[in-house]
């Protein structure tokens, strides 16, 4: 029973941070039809920024609780600065280009941003354990878990509810749906599509940064951090369906729980499980499990 509970909790925690990052990736694709490889850099920059400033403020004697504000501020700052700069300076001029060229451009951006991280933060790992240590641990079903890891599940739930509310209960969500289904018609009806694209990209970048910033206290923040997460995020959105928030949530749960099971029971196939799930889904549902319906133009 303890092993089962451990696998479930580990899977939920892993699924939670994967969902936060993947939600940003799938929102950008759903609205802008851009497969943003540079999304992994938003995650890495969020983690590095949060870890760096948590360490600095801790050395200054600031209460550890201040670390939670730093995490939120780091995600917003990374999303606003990097997201706005990339969308305005590069992607804005490529919307009418071939999709393959845009993917290559974002891949180039990913490589550049990874190198800039090394210049800005160096090659030594960062440890920002203070927020996790502050919350301590709790016993659940005979096993001891850190409370901070459990809050990650709550944050992912808030992100999911927030995305649902934004898309289904607000005017902005209606505008997004209009642009998703027919960009040209949206322009003809007076929707400021360039602004929608900019805000969407910034929002997705903030989610990517939030995933990295919130996971930073639980890991060693080191070079190459964004590479693994972008691969796993692509697997999530492919399984769930590109452009679907519900698909990102289900895909994250499937991959997170199965990977946790593999880690505990058969660690040698840990990464194989992720890609096996993706391959099986692609065979039977090439568009993903919950891909949004495509409009049929007449």
Short mmCIF file of C-alpha atoms in Angstrom, two decimals, residues 5-298:
data_model
loop_
_atom_site.label_atom_id
_atom_site.label_comp_id
_atom_site.label_asym_id
_atom_site.label_seq_id
_atom_site.Cartn_x
_atom_site.Cartn_y
_atom_site.Cartn_z
CA UNK A 5 0.71 5.62 -2.53
CA UNK A 6 4.30 6.66 -3.25
CA UNK A 7 3.86 5.94 -6.96
CA UNK A 8 0.59 7.89 -7.08
CA UNK A 9 1.99 10.93 -5.25
CA UNK A 10 5.21 10.94 -7.27
CA UNK A 11 3.19 10.61 -10.46
CA UNK A 12 0.85 13.45 -9.51
CA UNK A 13 3.75 15.76 -8.63
CA UNK A 14 5.56 14.95 -11.85
CA UNK A 15 2.32 15.37 -13.81
CA UNK A 16 1.68 18.72 -12.15
CA UNK A 17 4.84 20.47 -13.25
CA UNK A 18 4.59 18.85 -16.68
CA UNK A 19 1.05 20.17 -17.05
CA UNK A 20 2.00 23.73 -16.09
CA UNK A 21 4.74 23.81 -18.72
CA UNK A 22 2.71 21.91 -21.34
CA UNK A 23 -0.32 24.17 -20.86
CA UNK A 24 1.75 27.14 -22.00
CA UNK A 25 3.08 25.17 -24.97
CA UNK A 26 -0.35 23.97 -26.09
CA UNK A 27 -1.98 27.41 -25.68
CA UNK A 28 0.64 28.97 -27.94
CA UNK A 29 0.14 26.25 -30.54
CA UNK A 30 -3.64 26.33 -30.29
CA UNK A 31 -3.89 30.06 -30.94
CA UNK A 32 -0.82 30.83 -33.04
CA UNK A 33 -0.14 27.42 -34.69
CA UNK A 34 3.51 27.70 -33.62
CA UNK A 35 5.39 24.66 -32.33
CA UNK A 36 7.60 26.64 -29.96
CA UNK A 37 10.80 24.71 -29.22
CA UNK A 38 12.09 27.74 -27.29
CA UNK A 39 9.44 27.01 -24.65
CA UNK A 40 11.98 24.85 -22.81
CA UNK A 41 14.12 27.95 -22.35
CA UNK A 42 11.26 29.74 -20.58
CA UNK A 43 11.23 26.86 -18.11
CA UNK A 44 15.00 27.00 -17.64
CA UNK A 45 15.09 30.78 -17.26
CA UNK A 46 12.26 30.64 -14.74
CA UNK A 47 14.15 28.07 -12.68
CA UNK A 48 17.46 29.93 -12.82
CA UNK A 49 15.92 33.32 -12.07
CA UNK A 50 13.98 32.00 -9.09
CA UNK A 51 16.92 30.01 -7.71
CA UNK A 52 19.35 32.91 -8.13
CA UNK A 53 17.20 35.49 -6.34
CA UNK A 54 15.99 33.10 -3.63
CA UNK A 55 19.64 32.46 -2.79
CA UNK A 56 20.54 36.15 -2.88
CA UNK A 57 17.65 37.27 -0.67
CA UNK A 58 18.25 34.38 1.72
CA UNK A 59 21.88 35.48 2.13
CA UNK A 60 20.58 38.96 2.96
CA UNK A 61 18.52 37.54 5.83
CA UNK A 62 15.12 37.86 4.15
CA UNK A 63 12.48 35.47 5.58
CA UNK A 64 12.21 32.21 3.62
CA UNK A 65 8.52 32.87 2.95
CA UNK A 66 9.62 35.68 0.64
CA UNK A 67 10.80 32.94 -1.71
CA UNK A 68 7.22 32.29 -2.83
CA UNK A 69 6.90 35.87 -4.03
CA UNK A 70 10.21 35.50 -5.85
CA UNK A 71 8.91 32.39 -7.61
CA UNK A 72 5.83 34.23 -8.86
CA UNK A 73 7.82 37.33 -9.80
CA UNK A 74 10.42 35.25 -11.66
CA UNK A 75 7.73 33.52 -13.76
CA UNK A 76 6.05 36.82 -14.65
CA UNK A 77 9.34 38.58 -15.41
CA UNK A 78 10.58 35.77 -17.67
CA UNK A 79 7.25 35.60 -19.49
CA UNK A 80 6.97 39.33 -20.00
CA UNK A 81 10.56 40.05 -20.98
CA UNK A 82 11.51 36.96 -23.00
CA UNK A 83 8.02 36.30 -24.33
CA UNK A 84 7.45 39.86 -25.50
CA UNK A 85 10.94 40.22 -26.98
CA UNK A 86 10.81 36.95 -28.93
CA UNK A 87 7.30 37.51 -30.25
CA UNK A 88 7.89 41.12 -31.29
CA UNK A 89 11.43 40.89 -32.62
CA UNK A 90 11.33 37.51 -34.37
CA UNK A 91 8.04 35.60 -34.54
CA UNK A 92 5.97 38.62 -35.51
CA UNK A 93 7.81 38.75 -38.82
CA UNK A 94 7.39 35.03 -39.54
CA UNK A 95 3.66 34.39 -39.19
CA UNK A 96 3.19 34.12 -42.95
CA UNK A 97 6.22 31.88 -43.43
CA UNK A 98 6.22 28.11 -43.68
CA UNK A 99 5.60 26.35 -40.35
CA UNK A 100 8.83 24.39 -40.66
CA UNK A 101 10.81 27.63 -40.83
CA UNK A 102 9.14 28.86 -37.65
CA UNK A 103 10.01 25.62 -35.84
CA UNK A 104 13.62 25.99 -36.97
CA UNK A 105 13.65 29.61 -35.79
CA UNK A 106 12.38 28.66 -32.33
CA UNK A 107 14.93 25.84 -32.18
CA UNK A 108 17.67 28.34 -32.94
CA UNK A 109 16.29 30.61 -30.22
CA UNK A 110 16.36 27.70 -27.80
CA UNK A 111 20.07 27.12 -28.46
CA UNK A 112 20.85 30.83 -28.12
CA UNK A 113 18.91 31.20 -24.86
CA UNK A 114 20.59 28.11 -23.40
CA UNK A 115 24.01 29.66 -24.11
CA UNK A 116 22.95 33.00 -22.63
CA UNK A 117 22.01 31.15 -19.43
CA UNK A 118 25.60 29.91 -19.17
CA UNK A 119 26.88 33.46 -19.63
CA UNK A 120 24.44 34.96 -17.13
CA UNK A 121 24.48 32.32 -14.40
CA UNK A 122 27.62 30.27 -15.03
CA UNK A 123 27.97 26.51 -15.05
CA UNK A 124 27.70 25.83 -11.31
CA UNK A 125 24.36 24.45 -10.05
CA UNK A 126 22.01 26.55 -7.92
CA UNK A 127 20.14 25.27 -4.88
CA UNK A 128 17.03 27.14 -3.71
CA UNK A 129 15.77 24.81 -1.01
CA UNK A 130 14.51 27.49 1.38
CA UNK A 131 10.79 27.52 0.40
CA UNK A 132 10.66 23.71 0.52
CA UNK A 133 12.44 23.58 3.88
CA UNK A 134 10.08 26.22 5.28
CA UNK A 135 6.97 24.09 4.70
CA UNK A 136 8.51 20.95 6.18
CA UNK A 137 7.01 17.50 5.69
CA UNK A 138 3.89 15.55 6.53
CA UNK A 139 3.06 11.85 6.96
CA UNK A 140 0.51 10.39 4.57
CA UNK A 141 -0.48 6.75 4.78
CA UNK A 142 2.74 5.81 6.51
CA UNK A 143 5.08 7.67 4.16
CA UNK A 144 6.69 11.06 4.71
CA UNK A 145 6.23 13.67 1.97
CA UNK A 146 7.47 17.23 1.71
CA UNK A 147 4.57 19.67 1.83
CA UNK A 148 6.09 21.84 -0.90
CA UNK A 149 5.83 19.00 -3.42
CA UNK A 150 2.17 18.55 -2.53
CA UNK A 151 1.49 22.26 -3.09
CA UNK A 152 2.70 21.77 -6.67
CA UNK A 153 -0.41 19.64 -7.26
CA UNK A 154 -2.53 22.52 -5.98
CA UNK A 155 -0.76 25.04 -8.23
CA UNK A 156 -1.36 22.82 -11.29
CA UNK A 157 -5.04 22.54 -10.34
CA UNK A 158 -5.29 26.33 -10.05
CA UNK A 159 -3.66 26.73 -13.47
CA UNK A 160 -6.11 24.23 -15.01
CA UNK A 161 -9.14 25.95 -13.47
CA UNK A 162 -7.79 29.38 -14.43
CA UNK A 163 -7.28 28.33 -18.06
CA UNK A 164 -10.77 26.83 -18.23
CA UNK A 165 -12.32 29.98 -16.77
CA UNK A 166 -10.33 32.26 -19.08
CA UNK A 167 -11.28 30.32 -22.21
CA UNK A 168 -14.93 29.68 -21.39
CA UNK A 169 -16.14 32.50 -19.13
CA UNK A 170 -14.40 35.66 -20.33
CA UNK A 171 -14.54 37.95 -23.35
CA UNK A 172 -10.85 37.32 -23.93
CA UNK A 173 -11.56 33.61 -24.22
CA UNK A 174 -14.21 34.30 -26.84
CA UNK A 175 -11.72 36.37 -28.83
CA UNK A 176 -9.17 33.56 -28.60
CA UNK A 177 -11.67 31.01 -29.90
CA UNK A 178 -12.57 33.30 -32.80
CA UNK A 179 -8.91 33.66 -33.78
CA UNK A 180 -8.29 29.93 -33.36
CA UNK A 181 -11.15 28.90 -35.66
CA UNK A 182 -10.81 31.58 -38.32
CA UNK A 183 -8.07 34.18 -38.15
CA UNK A 184 -9.18 35.99 -41.33
CA UNK A 185 -12.78 36.27 -40.17
CA UNK A 186 -11.57 37.57 -36.81
CA UNK A 187 -9.61 40.31 -38.55
CA UNK A 188 -12.63 41.25 -40.67
CA UNK A 189 -14.73 41.58 -37.49
CA UNK A 190 -12.28 44.03 -35.96
CA UNK A 191 -10.34 41.73 -33.61
CA UNK A 192 -6.80 42.96 -33.00
CA UNK A 193 -5.16 39.66 -33.95
CA UNK A 194 -1.55 40.88 -33.50
CA UNK A 195 -2.40 41.89 -29.91
CA UNK A 196 -4.08 38.52 -29.31
CA UNK A 197 -0.96 36.76 -30.57
CA UNK A 198 1.34 38.86 -28.38
CA UNK A 199 -0.72 38.35 -25.22
CA UNK A 200 -1.09 34.63 -25.93
CA UNK A 201 2.64 34.16 -26.38
CA UNK A 202 3.39 36.10 -23.20
CA UNK A 203 0.81 34.05 -21.28
CA UNK A 204 2.29 30.78 -22.52
CA UNK A 205 5.79 32.00 -21.66
CA UNK A 206 4.66 32.88 -18.12
CA UNK A 207 3.33 29.35 -17.64
CA UNK A 208 6.61 27.92 -18.90
CA UNK A 209 8.53 30.17 -16.51
CA UNK A 210 6.18 29.27 -13.63
CA UNK A 211 6.85 25.56 -14.15
CA UNK A 212 10.59 26.15 -13.87
CA UNK A 213 10.40 28.65 -11.02
CA UNK A 214 8.16 26.47 -8.87
CA UNK A 215 10.17 23.29 -9.41
CA UNK A 216 13.49 25.06 -8.69
CA UNK A 217 13.44 24.53 -4.88
CA UNK A 218 13.12 20.76 -5.38
CA UNK A 219 15.99 20.21 -7.82
CA UNK A 220 19.56 21.17 -8.62
CA UNK A 221 19.23 23.97 -11.17
CA UNK A 222 21.99 23.18 -13.65
CA UNK A 223 22.76 23.62 -17.38
CA UNK A 224 20.64 21.58 -19.77
CA UNK A 225 17.55 21.94 -17.62
CA UNK A 226 15.30 22.98 -20.49
CA UNK A 227 16.21 20.16 -22.86
CA UNK A 228 14.48 17.32 -21.04
CA UNK A 229 11.36 19.29 -20.19
CA UNK A 230 10.71 20.41 -23.77
CA UNK A 231 10.94 16.81 -24.98
CA UNK A 232 8.54 15.63 -22.28
CA UNK A 233 6.19 18.57 -22.91
CA UNK A 234 6.02 17.70 -26.60
CA UNK A 235 5.16 14.14 -25.62
CA UNK A 236 2.36 15.43 -23.38
CA UNK A 237 0.76 17.66 -25.99
CA UNK A 238 1.07 14.98 -28.68
CA UNK A 239 -0.66 12.45 -26.44
CA UNK A 240 -3.35 14.87 -25.28
CA UNK A 241 -3.85 16.71 -28.56
CA UNK A 242 -2.13 19.87 -29.77
CA UNK A 243 -4.02 22.96 -28.66
CA UNK A 244 -6.16 21.28 -25.98
CA UNK A 245 -5.88 22.25 -22.30
CA UNK A 246 -7.89 19.19 -21.28
CA UNK A 247 -5.61 17.09 -23.46
CA UNK A 248 -2.53 18.57 -21.77
CA UNK A 249 -4.01 17.68 -18.37
CA UNK A 250 -4.86 14.10 -19.34
CA UNK A 251 -1.58 13.64 -21.20
CA UNK A 252 0.37 14.88 -18.18
CA UNK A 253 -1.45 12.47 -15.88
CA UNK A 254 -0.89 9.50 -18.17
CA UNK A 255 2.80 10.18 -18.68
CA UNK A 256 3.42 11.26 -15.08
CA UNK A 257 1.81 8.23 -13.48
CA UNK A 258 3.32 5.72 -15.90
CA UNK A 259 6.78 7.22 -15.52
CA UNK A 260 6.47 7.12 -11.72
CA UNK A 261 5.43 3.47 -11.96
CA UNK A 262 8.44 2.71 -14.16
CA UNK A 263 10.84 4.55 -11.83
CA UNK A 264 9.75 2.47 -8.85
CA UNK A 265 9.16 -0.88 -10.51
CA UNK A 266 11.30 -0.98 -13.67
CA UNK A 267 13.71 2.01 -13.74
CA UNK A 268 15.58 0.85 -16.84
CA UNK A 269 12.53 1.62 -19.03
CA UNK A 270 11.71 4.98 -17.45
CA UNK A 271 12.15 7.10 -20.60
CA UNK A 272 11.00 4.31 -22.90
CA UNK A 273 7.57 4.40 -21.24
CA UNK A 274 7.06 8.06 -22.20
CA UNK A 275 7.78 7.52 -25.88
CA UNK A 276 5.97 4.19 -25.98
CA UNK A 277 2.78 5.91 -24.82
CA UNK A 278 3.25 8.61 -27.43
CA UNK A 279 3.84 6.05 -30.19
CA UNK A 280 0.75 4.03 -29.26
CA UNK A 281 -1.46 7.11 -29.21
CA UNK A 282 -0.12 8.28 -32.59
CA UNK A 283 -0.89 4.90 -34.14
CA UNK A 284 -4.56 4.94 -33.13
CA UNK A 285 -5.19 8.68 -32.72
CA UNK A 286 -2.69 10.65 -34.82
CA UNK A 287 -4.29 13.95 -33.76
CA UNK A 288 -4.08 13.08 -30.04
CA UNK A 289 -6.67 11.97 -27.52
CA UNK A 290 -8.44 15.32 -27.10
CA UNK A 291 -7.44 17.36 -30.13
CA UNK A 292 -9.85 20.28 -30.68
CA UNK A 293 -12.15 20.03 -33.65
CA UNK A 294 -10.88 21.68 -36.80
CA UNK A 295 -13.19 24.09 -38.63
CA UNK A 296 -14.32 23.14 -42.11
CA UNK A 297 -14.28 26.08 -44.47
CA UNK A 298 -16.72 26.09 -47.38
#
